[in-house]
PDB file of C-alpha atoms in Angstrom:
ATOM      1  CA  ASN A   1     -25.243  -1.748 -15.193  1.00  0.00           C
ATOM      2  CA  PHE A   2     -23.130  -1.150 -12.151  1.00  0.00           C
ATOM      3  CA  VAL A   3     -19.627  -0.133 -11.178  1.00  0.00           C
ATOM      4  CA  LEU A   4     -17.277  -1.754  -8.684  1.00  0.00           C
ATOM      5  CA  THR A   5     -15.009   0.773  -6.960  1.00  0.00           C
ATOM      6  CA  GLN A   6     -11.729  -0.156  -5.293  1.00  0.00           C
ATOM      7  CA  PRO A   7      -9.071   2.050  -3.699  1.00  0.00           C
ATOM      8  CA  HIS A   8      -6.205   2.675  -6.113  1.00  0.00           C
ATOM      9  CA  SER A   9      -3.620   1.581  -3.591  1.00  0.00           C
ATOM     10  CA  VAL A  10      -3.179   0.249  -0.088  1.00  0.00           C
ATOM     11  CA  SER A  11      -0.126  -0.536   1.978  1.00  0.00           C
ATOM     12  CA  GLY A  12       0.668  -2.566   5.038  1.00  0.00           C
ATOM     13  CA  SER A  13       3.669  -3.649   7.065  1.00  0.00           C
ATOM     14  CA  LEU A  14       5.221  -7.085   7.002  1.00  0.00           C
ATOM     15  CA  GLY A  15       3.279  -9.404   9.259  1.00  0.00           C
ATOM     16  CA  LYS A  16       0.340  -7.044   9.601  1.00  0.00           C
ATOM     17  CA  ALA A  17      -3.087  -7.083   7.956  1.00  0.00           C
ATOM     18  CA  VAL A  18      -4.777  -5.064   5.240  1.00  0.00           C
ATOM     19  CA  THR A  19      -8.298  -4.935   3.890  1.00  0.00           C
ATOM     20  CA  ILE A  20      -9.224  -4.024   0.334  1.00  0.00           C
ATOM     21  CA  THR A  21     -12.792  -2.930  -0.290  1.00  0.00           C
ATOM     22  CA  CYS A  22     -14.943  -3.235  -3.383  1.00  0.00           C
ATOM     23  CA  THR A  23     -18.061  -1.088  -3.359  1.00  0.00           C
ATOM     24  CA  ARG A  24     -20.925  -1.693  -5.752  1.00  0.00           C
ATOM     25  CA  ASN A  25     -22.615   1.369  -7.217  1.00  0.00           C
ATOM     26  CA  GLY A  26     -25.992   0.302  -8.544  1.00  0.00           C
ATOM     27  CA  GLY A  27     -27.866  -2.595  -7.036  1.00  0.00           C
ATOM     28  CA  SER A  28     -27.111  -4.723  -4.045  1.00  0.00           C
ATOM     29  CA  ILE A  29     -23.686  -6.321  -3.599  1.00  0.00           C
ATOM     30  CA  ALA A  30     -25.599  -9.449  -2.647  1.00  0.00           C
ATOM     31  CA  TYR A  31     -27.248  -9.775  -6.074  1.00  0.00           C
ATOM     32  CA  ASN A  32     -24.252 -11.641  -7.527  1.00  0.00           C
ATOM     33  CA  HIS A  33     -21.259 -13.384  -6.030  1.00  0.00           C
ATOM     34  CA  VAL A  34     -17.945 -11.563  -5.803  1.00  0.00           C
ATOM     35  CA  GLN A  35     -14.575 -13.009  -6.777  1.00  0.00           C
ATOM     36  CA  TRP A  36     -11.104 -11.673  -5.942  1.00  0.00           C
ATOM     37  CA  TYR A  37      -8.031 -12.096  -8.114  1.00  0.00           C
ATOM     38  CA  GLN A  38      -4.342 -11.431  -7.590  1.00  0.00           C
ATOM     39  CA  LEU A  39      -2.245 -10.229 -10.480  1.00  0.00           C
ATOM     40  CA  ARG A  40       1.471  -9.896  -9.947  1.00  0.00           C
ATOM     41  CA  PRO A  41       3.645  -7.999 -12.464  1.00  0.00           C
ATOM     42  CA  GLY A  42       4.519 -10.314 -15.331  1.00  0.00           C
ATOM     43  CA  GLY A  43       2.103 -12.963 -14.127  1.00  0.00           C
ATOM     44  CA  SER A  44      -1.434 -14.054 -14.873  1.00  0.00           C
ATOM     45  CA  PRO A  45      -4.477 -13.632 -12.637  1.00  0.00           C
ATOM     46  CA  THR A  46      -5.032 -16.183  -9.911  1.00  0.00           C
ATOM     47  CA  THR A  47      -8.238 -16.678  -7.986  1.00  0.00           C
ATOM     48  CA  LEU A  48      -7.964 -15.912  -4.288  1.00  0.00           C
ATOM     49  CA  ILE A  49     -11.639 -15.881  -3.364  1.00  0.00           C
ATOM     50  CA  TYR A  50     -14.759 -17.008  -5.204  1.00  0.00           C
ATOM     51  CA  GLN A  51     -18.424 -17.045  -4.323  1.00  0.00           C
ATOM     52  CA  ASP A  52     -17.812 -14.147  -1.863  1.00  0.00           C
ATOM     53  CA  SER A  53     -15.772 -16.068   0.702  1.00  0.00           C
ATOM     54  CA  LEU A  54     -14.541 -19.433  -0.578  1.00  0.00           C
ATOM     55  CA  ARG A  55     -10.842 -20.131  -1.090  1.00  0.00           C
ATOM     56  CA  PRO A  56      -9.558 -22.450  -3.806  1.00  0.00           C
ATOM     57  CA  LEU A  57      -7.321 -25.288  -2.719  1.00  0.00           C
ATOM     58  CA  GLY A  58      -3.797 -23.999  -2.301  1.00  0.00           C
ATOM     59  CA  VAL A  59      -4.730 -20.436  -1.357  1.00  0.00           C
ATOM     60  CA  PRO A  60      -3.514 -19.755   2.187  1.00  0.00           C
ATOM     61  CA  ASP A  61      -6.078 -18.962   4.861  1.00  0.00           C
ATOM     62  CA  ARG A  62      -4.322 -15.618   5.281  1.00  0.00           C
ATOM     63  CA  PHE A  63      -6.683 -14.526   2.516  1.00  0.00           C
ATOM     64  CA  SER A  64     -10.349 -14.120   3.378  1.00  0.00           C
ATOM     65  CA  GLY A  65     -13.362 -12.560   1.710  1.00  0.00           C
ATOM     66  CA  SER A  66     -16.640 -11.187   2.974  1.00  0.00           C
ATOM     67  CA  VAL A  67     -19.647  -9.212   1.815  1.00  0.00           C
ATOM     68  CA  GLY A  68     -21.328  -6.432   3.787  1.00  0.00           C
ATOM     69  CA  ARG A  69     -24.879  -5.565   2.861  1.00  0.00           C
ATOM     70  CA  SER A  70     -24.953  -2.409   4.970  1.00  0.00           C
ATOM     71  CA  SER A  71     -21.896  -1.002   3.187  1.00  0.00           C
ATOM     72  CA  ASN A  72     -22.894  -2.595  -0.120  1.00  0.00           C
ATOM     73  CA  SER A  73     -19.335  -3.738  -0.505  1.00  0.00           C
ATOM     74  CA  ALA A  74     -17.125  -6.782  -0.554  1.00  0.00           C
ATOM     75  CA  SER A  75     -13.834  -6.992   1.282  1.00  0.00           C
ATOM     76  CA  LEU A  76     -10.608  -8.922   0.866  1.00  0.00           C
ATOM     77  CA  THR A  77      -8.508  -9.188   4.018  1.00  0.00           C
ATOM     78  CA  ILE A  78      -4.918 -10.347   3.966  1.00  0.00           C
ATOM     79  CA  THR A  79      -3.296 -11.162   7.299  1.00  0.00           C
ATOM     80  CA  GLY A  80       0.342 -11.869   8.081  1.00  0.00           C
ATOM     81  CA  LEU A  81       1.507  -9.797   5.106  1.00  0.00           C
ATOM     82  CA  LYS A  82       4.456 -11.144   3.147  1.00  0.00           C
ATOM     83  CA  ALA A  83       6.621  -9.444   0.558  1.00  0.00           C
ATOM     84  CA  GLU A  84       5.243 -11.835  -2.065  1.00  0.00           C
ATOM     85  CA  ASP A  85       1.756 -10.401  -1.527  1.00  0.00           C
ATOM     86  CA  GLU A  86       2.743  -7.247  -3.389  1.00  0.00           C
ATOM     87  CA  GLY A  87       0.809  -6.825  -6.605  1.00  0.00           C
ATOM     88  CA  ASN A  88      -2.589  -5.836  -7.881  1.00  0.00           C
ATOM     89  CA  TYR A  89      -5.902  -7.149  -6.608  1.00  0.00           C
ATOM     90  CA  TYR A  90      -9.186  -7.096  -8.504  1.00  0.00           C
ATOM     91  CA  CYS A  91     -12.731  -7.764  -7.436  1.00  0.00           C
ATOM     92  CA  GLN A  92     -15.218  -9.077  -9.983  1.00  0.00           C
ATOM     93  CA  SER A  93     -18.920  -9.760 -10.145  1.00  0.00           C
ATOM     94  CA  TYR A  94     -21.489 -10.647 -12.752  1.00  0.00           C
ATOM     95  CA  ASP A  95     -23.774  -8.174 -14.513  1.00  0.00           C
ATOM     96  CA  GLY A  96     -27.080  -9.871 -15.240  1.00  0.00           C
ATOM     97  CA  THR A  97     -28.131  -7.029 -17.543  1.00  0.00           C
ATOM     98  CA  ASN A  98     -25.125  -7.286 -19.859  1.00  0.00           C
ATOM     99  CA  HIS A  99     -24.565 -10.974 -19.136  1.00  0.00           C
ATOM    100  CA  GLY A 100     -20.895 -10.332 -18.518  1.00  0.00           C
ATOM    101  CA  TRP A 101     -18.281  -9.782 -15.889  1.00  0.00           C
ATOM    102  CA  VAL A 102     -17.607  -6.462 -14.183  1.00  0.00           C
ATOM    103  CA  PHE A 103     -14.193  -5.796 -12.686  1.00  0.00           C
ATOM    104  CA  GLY A 104     -13.189  -3.263 -10.113  1.00  0.00           C
ATOM    105  CA  GLY A 105     -10.417  -0.922 -11.175  1.00  0.00           C
ATOM    106  CA  GLY A 106      -7.819  -2.820  -9.196  1.00  0.00           C
ATOM    107  CA  THR A 107      -5.876  -2.053  -6.031  1.00  0.00           C
ATOM    108  CA  GLU A 108      -2.100  -1.996  -5.849  1.00  0.00           C
ATOM    109  CA  LEU A 109      -0.799  -3.488  -2.615  1.00  0.00           C
ATOM    110  CA  THR A 110       2.564  -2.390  -1.258  1.00  0.00           C
ATOM    111  CA  VAL A 111       4.122  -4.306   1.606  1.00  0.00           C
ATOM    112  CA  LEU A 112       6.326  -2.049   3.729  1.00  0.00           C
TER     113      LEU A 112
ATOM    114  CA  GLN B   1      -4.182 -30.867 -13.645  1.00  0.00           C
ATOM    115  CA  VAL B   2      -6.741 -28.215 -14.548  1.00  0.00           C
ATOM    116  CA  GLN B   3      -5.163 -25.987 -17.156  1.00  0.00           C
ATOM    117  CA  LEU B   4      -5.942 -23.371 -19.793  1.00  0.00           C
ATOM    118  CA  VAL B   5      -3.349 -22.488 -22.418  1.00  0.00           C
ATOM    119  CA  GLU B   6      -3.822 -19.557 -24.759  1.00  0.00           C
ATOM    120  CA  SER B   7      -2.101 -19.231 -28.125  1.00  0.00           C
ATOM    121  CA  GLY B   8      -2.273 -17.244 -31.320  1.00  0.00           C
ATOM    122  CA  GLY B   9      -1.077 -13.874 -30.116  1.00  0.00           C
ATOM    123  CA  GLY B  10       1.493 -11.799 -31.936  1.00  0.00           C
ATOM    124  CA  VAL B  11       1.997  -8.579 -33.835  1.00  0.00           C
ATOM    125  CA  VAL B  12      -0.830  -7.601 -36.171  1.00  0.00           C
ATOM    126  CA  GLN B  13      -1.394  -4.515 -38.271  1.00  0.00           C
ATOM    127  CA  PRO B  14      -4.358  -2.243 -37.648  1.00  0.00           C
ATOM    128  CA  GLN B  15      -7.557  -3.315 -39.433  1.00  0.00           C
ATOM    129  CA  ARG B  16      -6.253  -6.864 -39.855  1.00  0.00           C
ATOM    130  CA  SER B  17      -7.474 -10.038 -38.164  1.00  0.00           C
ATOM    131  CA  LEU B  18      -6.162 -12.487 -35.591  1.00  0.00           C
ATOM    132  CA  ARG B  19      -7.580 -15.621 -33.997  1.00  0.00           C
ATOM    133  CA  LEU B  20      -6.739 -16.590 -30.456  1.00  0.00           C
ATOM    134  CA  SER B  21      -7.177 -20.090 -29.081  1.00  0.00           C
ATOM    135  CA  CYS B  22      -7.491 -21.417 -25.551  1.00  0.00           C
ATOM    136  CA  THR B  23      -7.015 -25.139 -25.014  1.00  0.00           C
ATOM    137  CA  ALA B  24      -8.422 -26.669 -21.857  1.00  0.00           C
ATOM    138  CA  SER B  25      -7.344 -29.797 -20.023  1.00  0.00           C
ATOM    139  CA  GLY B  26      -7.998 -31.506 -16.722  1.00  0.00           C
ATOM    140  CA  PHE B  27     -11.723 -30.766 -16.518  1.00  0.00           C
ATOM    141  CA  ALA B  28     -14.973 -31.256 -18.450  1.00  0.00           C
ATOM    142  CA  PHE B  29     -14.635 -28.248 -20.733  1.00  0.00           C
ATOM    143  CA  ARG B  30     -18.046 -28.840 -22.347  1.00  0.00           C
ATOM    144  CA  ASN B  31     -19.785 -28.210 -19.026  1.00  0.00           C
ATOM    145  CA  PHE B  32     -18.412 -24.745 -18.352  1.00  0.00           C
ATOM    146  CA  VAL B  33     -19.167 -21.211 -19.442  1.00  0.00           C
ATOM    147  CA  MET B  34     -15.978 -19.545 -20.708  1.00  0.00           C
ATOM    148  CA  ASN B  35     -14.756 -15.949 -20.886  1.00  0.00           C
ATOM    149  CA  TRP B  36     -12.126 -13.804 -22.566  1.00  0.00           C
ATOM    150  CA  VAL B  37     -10.495 -11.021 -20.556  1.00  0.00           C
ATOM    151  CA  ARG B  38      -7.656  -8.676 -21.472  1.00  0.00           C
ATOM    152  CA  GLN B  39      -5.242  -6.303 -19.823  1.00  0.00           C
ATOM    153  CA  ALA B  40      -3.958  -3.361 -21.806  1.00  0.00           C
ATOM    154  CA  PRO B  41      -0.536  -1.971 -20.886  1.00  0.00           C
ATOM    155  CA  GLY B  42      -0.774  -0.076 -17.611  1.00  0.00           C
ATOM    156  CA  LYS B  43      -4.491  -0.768 -17.299  1.00  0.00           C
ATOM    157  CA  GLY B  44      -6.727  -3.055 -15.298  1.00  0.00           C
ATOM    158  CA  LEU B  45      -8.561  -6.191 -16.283  1.00  0.00           C
ATOM    159  CA  GLU B  46     -11.276  -5.798 -18.912  1.00  0.00           C
ATOM    160  CA  TRP B  47     -13.893  -8.438 -19.610  1.00  0.00           C
ATOM    161  CA  LEU B  48     -14.464  -8.994 -23.336  1.00  0.00           C
ATOM    162  CA  ALA B  49     -16.780 -11.903 -24.056  1.00  0.00           C
ATOM    163  CA  ILE B  50     -18.648 -14.837 -22.575  1.00  0.00           C
ATOM    164  CA  ILE B  51     -19.960 -18.003 -24.202  1.00  0.00           C
ATOM    165  CA  SER B  52     -22.303 -20.599 -22.774  1.00  0.00           C
ATOM    166  CA  SER B  53     -21.323 -24.245 -22.547  1.00  0.00           C
ATOM    167  CA  ASP B  54     -23.330 -25.205 -25.642  1.00  0.00           C
ATOM    168  CA  GLN B  55     -22.448 -22.039 -27.566  1.00  0.00           C
ATOM    169  CA  SER B  56     -26.112 -20.983 -27.667  1.00  0.00           C
ATOM    170  CA  HIS B  57     -25.470 -17.700 -25.836  1.00  0.00           C
ATOM    171  CA  LYS B  58     -22.691 -15.209 -26.498  1.00  0.00           C
ATOM    172  CA  TYR B  59     -22.285 -11.712 -25.091  1.00  0.00           C
ATOM    173  CA  TYR B  60     -19.683  -9.019 -25.619  1.00  0.00           C
ATOM    174  CA  ALA B  61     -18.305  -5.855 -24.086  1.00  0.00           C
ATOM    175  CA  ASP B  62     -19.209  -2.684 -25.945  1.00  0.00           C
ATOM    176  CA  SER B  63     -15.547  -2.144 -26.849  1.00  0.00           C
ATOM    177  CA  VAL B  64     -15.388  -5.280 -29.017  1.00  0.00           C
ATOM    178  CA  ARG B  65     -18.967  -6.012 -30.056  1.00  0.00           C
ATOM    179  CA  GLY B  66     -19.222  -6.275 -33.835  1.00  0.00           C
ATOM    180  CA  ARG B  67     -15.469  -6.811 -34.252  1.00  0.00           C
ATOM    181  CA  PHE B  68     -14.691  -9.839 -32.067  1.00  0.00           C
ATOM    182  CA  THR B  69     -16.420 -13.215 -32.111  1.00  0.00           C
ATOM    183  CA  VAL B  70     -16.189 -15.849 -29.423  1.00  0.00           C
ATOM    184  CA  SER B  71     -16.713 -19.509 -30.274  1.00  0.00           C
ATOM    185  CA  ARG B  72     -15.791 -22.948 -28.982  1.00  0.00           C
ATOM    186  CA  ASP B  73     -15.282 -26.509 -30.145  1.00  0.00           C
ATOM    187  CA  ASN B  74     -16.174 -28.816 -27.290  1.00  0.00           C
ATOM    188  CA  SER B  75     -14.866 -31.831 -29.220  1.00  0.00           C
ATOM    189  CA  LYS B  76     -11.422 -30.193 -29.172  1.00  0.00           C
ATOM    190  CA  ASN B  77     -11.691 -28.637 -25.685  1.00  0.00           C
ATOM    191  CA  THR B  78     -10.874 -25.321 -27.302  1.00  0.00           C
ATOM    192  CA  LEU B  79     -12.179 -21.777 -26.995  1.00  0.00           C
ATOM    193  CA  TYR B  80     -11.577 -19.174 -29.693  1.00  0.00           C
ATOM    194  CA  LEU B  81     -11.597 -15.425 -30.081  1.00  0.00           C
ATOM    195  CA  GLN B  82     -11.728 -14.140 -33.643  1.00  0.00           C
ATOM    196  CA  MET B  83     -10.475 -10.566 -33.670  1.00  0.00           C
ATOM    197  CA  ASN B  84     -11.338  -8.555 -36.781  1.00  0.00           C
ATOM    198  CA  ASN B  85     -10.579  -4.952 -37.690  1.00  0.00           C
ATOM    199  CA  VAL B  86      -8.155  -4.649 -34.794  1.00  0.00           C
ATOM    200  CA  ARG B  87      -7.175  -1.272 -33.398  1.00  0.00           C
ATOM    201  CA  SER B  88      -4.184  -0.009 -31.472  1.00  0.00           C
ATOM    202  CA  GLU B  89      -6.274  -0.025 -28.309  1.00  0.00           C
ATOM    203  CA  ASP B  90      -6.673  -3.789 -28.662  1.00  0.00           C
ATOM    204  CA  THR B  91      -3.032  -4.193 -27.664  1.00  0.00           C
ATOM    205  CA  GLY B  92      -2.661  -6.186 -24.484  1.00  0.00           C
ATOM    206  CA  VAL B  93      -2.477  -9.587 -22.872  1.00  0.00           C
ATOM    207  CA  TYR B  94      -5.491 -11.777 -23.548  1.00  0.00           C
ATOM    208  CA  TYR B  95      -6.623 -14.366 -21.024  1.00  0.00           C
ATOM    209  CA  CYS B  96      -9.237 -17.049 -21.179  1.00  0.00           C
ATOM    210  CA  ALA B  97     -11.031 -17.894 -17.962  1.00  0.00           C
ATOM    211  CA  ARG B  98     -13.321 -20.693 -16.918  1.00  0.00           C
ATOM    212  CA  ASP B  99     -16.391 -19.267 -15.241  1.00  0.00           C
ATOM    213  CA  PHE B 100     -17.236 -20.324 -11.751  1.00  0.00           C
ATOM    214  CA  GLN B 101     -19.967 -22.743 -10.801  1.00  0.00           C
ATOM    215  CA  PRO B 102     -21.355 -23.299  -7.309  1.00  0.00           C
ATOM    216  CA  ASN B 103     -18.355 -24.327  -5.224  1.00  0.00           C
ATOM    217  CA  ILE B 104     -16.033 -24.430  -8.262  1.00  0.00           C
ATOM    218  CA  GLU B 105     -13.600 -21.576  -8.705  1.00  0.00           C
ATOM    219  CA  VAL B 106     -12.638 -19.450 -11.691  1.00  0.00           C
ATOM    220  CA  ILE B 107      -9.541 -20.749 -13.501  1.00  0.00           C
ATOM    221  CA  TRP B 108      -7.281 -18.543 -15.652  1.00  0.00           C
ATOM    222  CA  GLY B 109      -4.854 -19.200 -18.453  1.00  0.00           C
ATOM    223  CA  ARG B 110      -1.378 -17.701 -18.618  1.00  0.00           C
ATOM    224  CA  GLY B 111      -2.331 -15.278 -21.379  1.00  0.00           C
ATOM    225  CA  THR B 112      -1.168 -14.471 -24.892  1.00  0.00           C
ATOM    226  CA  GLN B 113       0.230 -11.118 -25.961  1.00  0.00           C
ATOM    227  CA  VAL B 114      -1.363  -9.164 -28.808  1.00  0.00           C
ATOM    228  CA  ILE B 115       0.361  -6.099 -30.234  1.00  0.00           C
ATOM    229  CA  VAL B 116      -1.436  -4.018 -32.818  1.00  0.00           C
ATOM    230  CA  SER B 117       1.093  -1.975 -34.723  1.00  0.00           C
ATOM    231  CA  SER B 118       1.870  -0.961 -38.265  1.00  0.00           C
TER     232      SER B 118
END
């Protein structure tokens, strides 16, 4: 079993960039791919990043994902912040022991 | 287009049962592992259950094991979640999600609301 830890909240100014981290506690972050989801109030989750760094068709290249073995964490970077980026962001990976998904606690993004 | 549509949510009394459905379209449903995920009010996403493409493997979160059962009918492109002995803490929005495959992303449904209340 492992835990994915995200900051509770982050903020950034319009047009600027923010990075949200997702740190794995227990095992290497590289063991299983990391996905990132956006969840706006009243909406349903949408996939921003899958397989650590791939973007689905239709997701702007302002969103990028990476994995850092030295920090044992994954990161989601959003550049050129827009008001519509406000919402909650979740990282997710797969737990081979429990055969299920593990989510981070979520990060609330505020665009100033 | 690729789509997942959940249904079956509603208000249910504690200790009663409810069955959720998730109908898939636009992709080869029978080839994909599927999941159920929920979000309780004011909380984050919680994974609940996973089922293999041929239904031979099923796994559950501790919070629902023994009460919820995941199943699928590949001939109907439909995923199910049978919820028995529901509790107030089962209140939330329930989503189905298509698992990812190499170079194929996770897809989510719009969710169905479940309220457990007497």
